[in-house]
PDB file of C-alpha atoms in Angstrom:
ATOM      1  CA  ASP M  26     -13.273  -2.820 -19.285  1.00  0.00           C
ATOM      2  CA  ILE M  27     -15.128   0.422 -19.928  1.00  0.00           C
ATOM      3  CA  GLN M  28     -13.124   2.821 -22.076  1.00  0.00           C
ATOM      4  CA  MET M  29     -13.454   6.531 -21.413  1.00  0.00           C
ATOM      5  CA  THR M  30     -12.646   8.920 -24.254  1.00  0.00           C
ATOM      6  CA  GLN M  31     -12.313  12.656 -23.721  1.00  0.00           C
ATOM      7  CA  SER M  32     -12.376  15.400 -26.313  1.00  0.00           C
ATOM      8  CA  PRO M  33     -10.580  17.549 -27.029  1.00  0.00           C
ATOM      9  CA  SER M  34      -7.226  16.368 -25.659  1.00  0.00           C
ATOM     10  CA  SER M  35      -6.246  19.984 -25.158  1.00  0.00           C
ATOM     11  CA  LEU M  36      -7.676  23.439 -25.670  1.00  0.00           C
ATOM     12  CA  SER M  37      -6.527  27.018 -25.423  1.00  0.00           C
ATOM     13  CA  ALA M  38      -8.848  29.555 -23.878  1.00  0.00           C
ATOM     14  CA  SER M  39      -8.829  33.008 -22.349  1.00  0.00           C
ATOM     15  CA  VAL M  40      -9.924  34.145 -18.918  1.00  0.00           C
ATOM     16  CA  GLY M  41     -13.677  34.640 -19.054  1.00  0.00           C
ATOM     17  CA  ASP M  42     -14.268  32.127 -21.837  1.00  0.00           C
ATOM     18  CA  ARG M  43     -16.858  29.367 -21.625  1.00  0.00           C
ATOM     19  CA  VAL M  44     -15.146  25.985 -21.875  1.00  0.00           C
ATOM     20  CA  THR M  45     -16.708  22.614 -22.644  1.00  0.00           C
ATOM     21  CA  ILE M  46     -15.010  19.228 -22.224  1.00  0.00           C
ATOM     22  CA  ASN M  47     -16.623  16.034 -23.459  1.00  0.00           C
ATOM     23  CA  CYS M  48     -16.336  12.484 -22.154  1.00  0.00           C
ATOM     24  CA  ARG M  49     -17.749   9.374 -23.799  1.00  0.00           C
ATOM     25  CA  ALA M  50     -18.011   5.913 -22.264  1.00  0.00           C
ATOM     26  CA  SER M  51     -17.727   2.746 -24.341  1.00  0.00           C
ATOM     27  CA  GLN M  52     -20.945   1.456 -22.748  1.00  0.00           C
ATOM     28  CA  THR M  53     -23.657   2.918 -20.619  1.00  0.00           C
ATOM     29  CA  ILE M  54     -22.573   3.999 -17.152  1.00  0.00           C
ATOM     30  CA  ASP M  55     -25.862   5.616 -16.098  1.00  0.00           C
ATOM     31  CA  SER M  56     -24.762   8.715 -14.163  1.00  0.00           C
ATOM     32  CA  TYR M  57     -21.743   7.153 -12.459  1.00  0.00           C
ATOM     33  CA  LEU M  58     -19.272   9.677 -13.807  1.00  0.00           C
ATOM     34  CA  ASN M  59     -16.879  11.880 -11.858  1.00  0.00           C
ATOM     35  CA  TRP M  60     -14.660  14.772 -12.948  1.00  0.00           C
ATOM     36  CA  TYR M  61     -11.277  15.631 -11.424  1.00  0.00           C
ATOM     37  CA  GLN M  62      -8.970  18.627 -11.833  1.00  0.00           C
ATOM     38  CA  LYS M  63      -5.225  17.992 -11.816  1.00  0.00           C
ATOM     39  CA  LYS M  64      -2.472  20.607 -11.709  1.00  0.00           C
ATOM     40  CA  PRO M  65       1.228  19.734 -12.111  1.00  0.00           C
ATOM     41  CA  GLY M  66       2.784  18.726  -8.818  1.00  0.00           C
ATOM     42  CA  LYS M  67      -0.543  18.921  -7.016  1.00  0.00           C
ATOM     43  CA  ALA M  68      -3.050  16.363  -5.804  1.00  0.00           C
ATOM     44  CA  PRO M  69      -6.088  15.776  -7.998  1.00  0.00           C
ATOM     45  CA  ASN M  70      -9.271  17.502  -6.880  1.00  0.00           C
ATOM     46  CA  LEU M  71     -12.827  16.164  -7.212  1.00  0.00           C
ATOM     47  CA  VAL M  72     -14.927  18.709  -9.101  1.00  0.00           C
ATOM     48  CA  ILE M  73     -18.140  16.897 -10.066  1.00  0.00           C
ATOM     49  CA  TYR M  74     -19.546  13.561  -8.896  1.00  0.00           C
ATOM     50  CA  ALA M  75     -22.479  11.523 -10.127  1.00  0.00           C
ATOM     51  CA  ALA M  76     -22.334  13.359 -13.457  1.00  0.00           C
ATOM     52  CA  SER M  77     -23.867  16.617 -12.254  1.00  0.00           C
ATOM     53  CA  SER M  78     -23.352  17.102  -8.506  1.00  0.00           C
ATOM     54  CA  LEU M  79     -20.964  19.869  -7.548  1.00  0.00           C
ATOM     55  CA  GLN M  80     -18.404  18.823  -4.954  1.00  0.00           C
ATOM     56  CA  SER M  81     -18.414  20.930  -1.802  1.00  0.00           C
ATOM     57  CA  GLY M  82     -16.143  23.947  -2.074  1.00  0.00           C
ATOM     58  CA  VAL M  83     -15.985  23.908  -5.876  1.00  0.00           C
ATOM     59  CA  PRO M  84     -17.093  27.164  -7.559  1.00  0.00           C
ATOM     60  CA  SER M  85     -20.498  27.182  -9.199  1.00  0.00           C
ATOM     61  CA  ARG M  86     -18.991  28.070 -12.574  1.00  0.00           C
ATOM     62  CA  PHE M  87     -18.301  24.331 -12.925  1.00  0.00           C
ATOM     63  CA  ARG M  88     -21.225  22.301 -14.230  1.00  0.00           C
ATOM     64  CA  GLY M  89     -21.513  18.655 -15.190  1.00  0.00           C
ATOM     65  CA  SER M  90     -24.179  17.095 -17.357  1.00  0.00           C
ATOM     66  CA  GLY M  91     -25.023  13.920 -19.224  1.00  0.00           C
ATOM     67  CA  SER M  92     -26.019  10.327 -18.611  1.00  0.00           C
ATOM     68  CA  GLY M  93     -25.664   6.983 -20.335  1.00  0.00           C
ATOM     69  CA  THR M  94     -22.558   7.290 -22.477  1.00  0.00           C
ATOM     70  CA  ASP M  95     -22.091  11.020 -23.126  1.00  0.00           C
ATOM     71  CA  PHE M  96     -21.057  13.575 -20.536  1.00  0.00           C
ATOM     72  CA  THR M  97     -19.909  17.184 -20.459  1.00  0.00           C
ATOM     73  CA  LEU M  98     -17.979  19.385 -18.059  1.00  0.00           C
ATOM     74  CA  THR M  99     -18.612  23.081 -18.584  1.00  0.00           C
ATOM     75  CA  ILE M 100     -16.735  25.982 -17.026  1.00  0.00           C
ATOM     76  CA  SER M 101     -18.948  29.010 -17.550  1.00  0.00           C
ATOM     77  CA  SER M 102     -16.307  31.715 -17.148  1.00  0.00           C
ATOM     78  CA  LEU M 103     -12.740  30.458 -17.057  1.00  0.00           C
ATOM     79  CA  GLN M 104     -10.621  31.812 -14.216  1.00  0.00           C
ATOM     80  CA  PRO M 105      -6.809  31.815 -13.932  1.00  0.00           C
ATOM     81  CA  GLU M 106      -6.903  29.060 -11.310  1.00  0.00           C
ATOM     82  CA  ASP M 107      -8.864  26.775 -13.662  1.00  0.00           C
ATOM     83  CA  PHE M 108      -5.957  26.161 -16.020  1.00  0.00           C
ATOM     84  CA  ALA M 109      -5.289  22.478 -15.412  1.00  0.00           C
ATOM     85  CA  THR M 110      -5.901  19.023 -16.818  1.00  0.00           C
ATOM     86  CA  TYR M 111      -9.368  17.571 -16.320  1.00  0.00           C
ATOM     87  CA  TYR M 112     -10.137  13.853 -16.139  1.00  0.00           C
ATOM     88  CA  CYS M 113     -13.422  12.036 -16.264  1.00  0.00           C
ATOM     89  CA  GLN M 114     -13.708   8.717 -14.412  1.00  0.00           C
ATOM     90  CA  GLN M 115     -16.395   6.060 -14.410  1.00  0.00           C
ATOM     91  CA  SER M 116     -17.356   4.355 -11.163  1.00  0.00           C
ATOM     92  CA  TYR M 117     -20.052   2.141 -12.741  1.00  0.00           C
ATOM     93  CA  SER M 118     -17.939  -0.995 -12.701  1.00  0.00           C
ATOM     94  CA  LEU M 119     -14.453  -2.239 -11.900  1.00  0.00           C
ATOM     95  CA  PRO M 120     -11.873  -1.613 -13.113  1.00  0.00           C
ATOM     96  CA  TRP M 121     -12.597   2.056 -12.533  1.00  0.00           C
ATOM     97  CA  THR M 122     -11.242   3.880 -15.546  1.00  0.00           C
ATOM     98  CA  PHE M 123     -10.258   7.441 -16.361  1.00  0.00           C
ATOM     99  CA  GLY M 124     -10.323   9.356 -19.586  1.00  0.00           C
ATOM    100  CA  GLN M 125      -6.966  10.368 -21.039  1.00  0.00           C
ATOM    101  CA  GLY M 126      -7.377  13.946 -19.810  1.00  0.00           C
ATOM    102  CA  THR M 127      -8.096  17.344 -21.333  1.00  0.00           C
ATOM    103  CA  LYS M 128      -5.471  20.023 -20.789  1.00  0.00           C
ATOM    104  CA  VAL M 129      -6.874  23.534 -20.530  1.00  0.00           C
ATOM    105  CA  GLU M 130      -4.179  26.041 -21.445  1.00  0.00           C
ATOM    106  CA  ILE M 131      -3.969  29.806 -21.518  1.00  0.00           C
ATOM    107  CA  LYS M 132      -4.482  31.368 -24.932  1.00  0.00           C
TER     108      LYS M 132
ATOM    109  CA  GLU N   2      -9.549  18.890   7.756  1.00  0.00           C
ATOM    110  CA  VAL N   3      -8.867  15.679   5.873  1.00  0.00           C
ATOM    111  CA  GLN N   4      -5.184  14.982   5.345  1.00  0.00           C
ATOM    112  CA  LEU N   5      -3.570  12.137   3.436  1.00  0.00           C
ATOM    113  CA  VAL N   6       0.217  11.878   3.462  1.00  0.00           C
ATOM    114  CA  GLU N   7       1.958   9.259   1.337  1.00  0.00           C
ATOM    115  CA  SER N   8       5.463   7.987   1.950  1.00  0.00           C
ATOM    116  CA  GLY N   9       7.743   5.190   0.875  1.00  0.00           C
ATOM    117  CA  GLY N  10       8.431   6.092  -2.726  1.00  0.00           C
ATOM    118  CA  ALA N  11      11.969   5.421  -3.916  1.00  0.00           C
ATOM    119  CA  LEU N  12      14.214   4.278  -6.743  1.00  0.00           C
ATOM    120  CA  VAL N  13      14.120   0.488  -6.953  1.00  0.00           C
ATOM    121  CA  GLN N  14      15.540  -2.031  -9.388  1.00  0.00           C
ATOM    122  CA  PRO N  15      13.306  -4.129 -11.629  1.00  0.00           C
ATOM    123  CA  GLY N  16      12.091  -7.156  -9.717  1.00  0.00           C
ATOM    124  CA  GLY N  17      12.409  -5.345  -6.418  1.00  0.00           C
ATOM    125  CA  SER N  18       9.863  -4.544  -3.741  1.00  0.00           C
ATOM    126  CA  LEU N  19       8.586  -1.431  -2.040  1.00  0.00           C
ATOM    127  CA  ARG N  20       5.894  -0.616   0.508  1.00  0.00           C
ATOM    128  CA  LEU N  21       3.985   2.627   0.275  1.00  0.00           C
ATOM    129  CA  SER N  22       2.131   4.098   3.236  1.00  0.00           C
ATOM    130  CA  CYS N  23      -0.600   6.692   3.462  1.00  0.00           C
ATOM    131  CA  ALA N  24      -1.247   8.286   6.848  1.00  0.00           C
ATOM    132  CA  ALA N  25      -4.778   9.619   7.160  1.00  0.00           C
ATOM    133  CA  SER N  26      -6.303  12.129   9.560  1.00  0.00           C
ATOM    134  CA  GLY N  27      -9.338  14.353   9.882  1.00  0.00           C
ATOM    135  CA  PHE N  28     -12.004  11.708   9.273  1.00  0.00           C
ATOM    136  CA  THR N  29     -13.164   8.322  10.565  1.00  0.00           C
ATOM    137  CA  PHE N  30     -10.745   6.171   8.609  1.00  0.00           C
ATOM    138  CA  SER N  31     -12.646   2.890   8.956  1.00  0.00           C
ATOM    139  CA  ASN N  32     -15.748   4.459   7.393  1.00  0.00           C
ATOM    140  CA  SER N  33     -14.071   5.045   4.036  1.00  0.00           C
ATOM    141  CA  ALA N  34     -12.895   2.859   1.228  1.00  0.00           C
ATOM    142  CA  MET N  35      -9.355   3.839   0.315  1.00  0.00           C
ATOM    143  CA  ILE N  36      -7.848   3.926  -3.127  1.00  0.00           C
ATOM    144  CA  TRP N  37      -4.433   3.991  -4.803  1.00  0.00           C
ATOM    145  CA  VAL N  38      -4.187   5.821  -8.132  1.00  0.00           C
ATOM    146  CA  ARG N  39      -1.010   6.324 -10.128  1.00  0.00           C
ATOM    147  CA  GLN N  40       0.216   8.662 -12.823  1.00  0.00           C
ATOM    148  CA  ALA N  41       3.153   7.627 -14.968  1.00  0.00           C
ATOM    149  CA  PRO N  42       5.400  10.437 -16.270  1.00  0.00           C
ATOM    150  CA  GLY N  43       3.561  12.381 -18.953  1.00  0.00           C
ATOM    151  CA  LYS N  44       0.532  10.092 -18.739  1.00  0.00           C
ATOM    152  CA  GLY N  45      -2.953  10.195 -17.296  1.00  0.00           C
ATOM    153  CA  LEU N  46      -4.435   8.878 -14.083  1.00  0.00           C
ATOM    154  CA  GLU N  47      -4.792   5.118 -13.584  1.00  0.00           C
ATOM    155  CA  TRP N  48      -6.755   3.375 -10.835  1.00  0.00           C
ATOM    156  CA  VAL N  49      -4.547   0.767  -9.138  1.00  0.00           C
ATOM    157  CA  SER N  50      -6.349  -0.714  -6.137  1.00  0.00           C
ATOM    158  CA  THR N  51      -9.119  -0.225  -3.597  1.00  0.00           C
ATOM    159  CA  ILE N  52      -9.823  -1.610  -0.135  1.00  0.00           C
ATOM    160  CA  ILE N  53     -13.152  -1.303   1.618  1.00  0.00           C
ATOM    161  CA  GLY N  54     -13.525   0.300   5.039  1.00  0.00           C
ATOM    162  CA  SER N  55     -13.407  -2.923   7.035  1.00  0.00           C
ATOM    163  CA  GLY N  56     -10.442  -4.176   5.045  1.00  0.00           C
ATOM    164  CA  VAL N  57     -12.034  -7.491   4.052  1.00  0.00           C
ATOM    165  CA  GLY N  58     -12.556  -6.603   0.409  1.00  0.00           C
ATOM    166  CA  THR N  59      -9.726  -5.698  -1.955  1.00  0.00           C
ATOM    167  CA  TYR N  60      -9.705  -4.943  -5.661  1.00  0.00           C
ATOM    168  CA  TYR N  61      -6.928  -4.513  -8.235  1.00  0.00           C
ATOM    169  CA  THR N  62      -6.366  -3.494 -11.804  1.00  0.00           C
ATOM    170  CA  ASP N  63      -5.233  -6.459 -13.899  1.00  0.00           C
ATOM    171  CA  SER N  64      -1.686  -5.207 -14.440  1.00  0.00           C
ATOM    172  CA  VAL N  65      -0.839  -5.321 -10.713  1.00  0.00           C
ATOM    173  CA  ARG N  66      -2.976  -8.212  -9.483  1.00  0.00           C
ATOM    174  CA  GLY N  67      -0.749 -10.875  -7.942  1.00  0.00           C
ATOM    175  CA  ARG N  68       2.155  -8.422  -7.512  1.00  0.00           C
ATOM    176  CA  PHE N  69       0.652  -5.652  -5.375  1.00  0.00           C
ATOM    177  CA  THR N  70      -1.217  -6.024  -2.090  1.00  0.00           C
ATOM    178  CA  ILE N  71      -3.348  -3.301  -0.575  1.00  0.00           C
ATOM    179  CA  SER N  72      -3.993  -3.324   3.154  1.00  0.00           C
ATOM    180  CA  ARG N  73      -4.995  -1.016   5.955  1.00  0.00           C
ATOM    181  CA  ASP N  74      -4.576  -0.651   9.688  1.00  0.00           C
ATOM    182  CA  ASN N  75      -7.684   1.091  10.951  1.00  0.00           C
ATOM    183  CA  SER N  76      -6.185   1.404  14.443  1.00  0.00           C
ATOM    184  CA  LYS N  77      -3.390   3.521  12.947  1.00  0.00           C
ATOM    185  CA  SER N  78      -5.480   5.214  10.201  1.00  0.00           C
ATOM    186  CA  THR N  79      -2.922   4.071   7.688  1.00  0.00           C
ATOM    187  CA  LEU N  80      -3.219   2.609   4.206  1.00  0.00           C
ATOM    188  CA  TYR N  81      -0.502   0.490   2.607  1.00  0.00           C
ATOM    189  CA  LEU N  82       0.484  -0.765  -0.803  1.00  0.00           C
ATOM    190  CA  GLN N  83       3.003  -3.602  -0.879  1.00  0.00           C
ATOM    191  CA  MET N  84       4.564  -3.674  -4.332  1.00  0.00           C
ATOM    192  CA  ASN N  85       6.515  -6.762  -5.409  1.00  0.00           C
ATOM    193  CA  SER N  86       8.102  -7.839  -8.695  1.00  0.00           C
ATOM    194  CA  LEU N  87       8.269  -4.221  -9.777  1.00  0.00           C
ATOM    195  CA  ARG N  88       8.568  -3.405 -13.454  1.00  0.00           C
ATOM    196  CA  ALA N  89       9.695  -0.318 -15.348  1.00  0.00           C
ATOM    197  CA  GLU N  90       6.070   0.340 -16.278  1.00  0.00           C
ATOM    198  CA  ASP N  91       5.198   0.719 -12.583  1.00  0.00           C
ATOM    199  CA  THR N  92       7.201   3.964 -12.514  1.00  0.00           C
ATOM    200  CA  ALA N  93       4.746   6.664 -11.471  1.00  0.00           C
ATOM    201  CA  ASP N  94       3.547   9.065  -8.855  1.00  0.00           C
ATOM    202  CA  TYR N  95       1.329   7.064  -6.520  1.00  0.00           C
ATOM    203  CA  TYR N  96      -1.591   8.861  -4.867  1.00  0.00           C
ATOM    204  CA  CYS N  97      -3.805   7.619  -2.079  1.00  0.00           C
ATOM    205  CA  ALA N  98      -7.354   8.839  -2.103  1.00  0.00           C
ATOM    206  CA  LYS N  99     -10.340   8.650   0.202  1.00  0.00           C
ATOM    207  CA  GLY N 100     -13.544   7.156  -1.112  1.00  0.00           C
ATOM    208  CA  THR N 101     -16.903   8.759  -0.511  1.00  0.00           C
ATOM    209  CA  THR N 102     -18.337   5.397   0.579  1.00  0.00           C
ATOM    210  CA  ASP N 103     -17.094   2.550   2.776  1.00  0.00           C
ATOM    211  CA  LEU N 104     -17.724  -0.046   0.080  1.00  0.00           C
ATOM    212  CA  VAL N 105     -16.871  -0.392  -3.586  1.00  0.00           C
ATOM    213  CA  ILE N 106     -20.113   0.703  -5.174  1.00  0.00           C
ATOM    214  CA  ALA N 107     -21.046   2.707  -8.215  1.00  0.00           C
ATOM    215  CA  THR N 108     -21.559   5.922  -6.287  1.00  0.00           C
ATOM    216  CA  THR N 109     -17.975   5.945  -4.983  1.00  0.00           C
ATOM    217  CA  ALA N 110     -15.912   9.003  -5.869  1.00  0.00           C
ATOM    218  CA  PHE N 111     -12.476  10.041  -4.620  1.00  0.00           C
ATOM    219  CA  ASP N 112     -13.040  13.179  -2.588  1.00  0.00           C
ATOM    220  CA  ASN N 113      -9.649  13.743  -0.960  1.00  0.00           C
ATOM    221  CA  TRP N 114      -6.187  12.963  -2.261  1.00  0.00           C
ATOM    222  CA  GLY N 115      -2.654  12.993  -0.962  1.00  0.00           C
ATOM    223  CA  GLN N 116       0.221  14.812  -2.646  1.00  0.00           C
ATOM    224  CA  GLY N 117       1.696  11.605  -4.014  1.00  0.00           C
ATOM    225  CA  THR N 118       4.933   9.666  -3.692  1.00  0.00           C
ATOM    226  CA  LEU N 119       7.230   8.864  -6.602  1.00  0.00           C
ATOM    227  CA  VAL N 120       8.179   5.294  -7.410  1.00  0.00           C
ATOM    228  CA  THR N 121      10.933   4.846  -9.987  1.00  0.00           C
ATOM    229  CA  VAL N 122      11.768   1.377 -11.237  1.00  0.00           C
ATOM    230  CA  ALA N 123      15.092   1.384 -13.066  1.00  0.00           C
ATOM    231  CA  SER N 124      18.474  -0.308 -13.034  1.00  0.00           C
TER     232      SER N 124
END
């Protein structure tokens, strides 16, 4: 199974800050990496697919990058509605696996 | 507008069975692979199972293979998860999600999700 490791596990940031979340795969996954946003009591929401493609309806302040084993989700200017937990997920091979999540909290 | 509505979650004893349903609308159901993902209390997301658009291909994570069965009724736009021999570690919110492809391929992402249904396995 491909292990996905996110860093940091949590971070505190202020509205307007630039935030970076990292995700590392245990083996190469090309660009088959998706990012999801999850808020408590809410359904997850696809943010980025195929490592760098912005899902329709997602604000352009979200940006994904990387390929191979190392990936990054960047939020250029954090907004109040962005406080959530973010998960990376590889779709390269079954079983599809998620990272453990990165919780973005208000400073 | 795509809508996915799960139902069937409940409190069940260890060893018991439960069937989850996910009613879909707003898209051509048979054109999408469908996925079950779960989140145990205080834990992260875990992929559980996937079924391709036609229904002839099914896939499971190791921990549920042989106990859970995913199925779909394309005439009713409904996804199911039959859960047998339930264990305490199956306790979680179960989400159905729509795949961006009709097959299980590397480009598949989960672009719409339901609100989830809670399964609690306890005596």
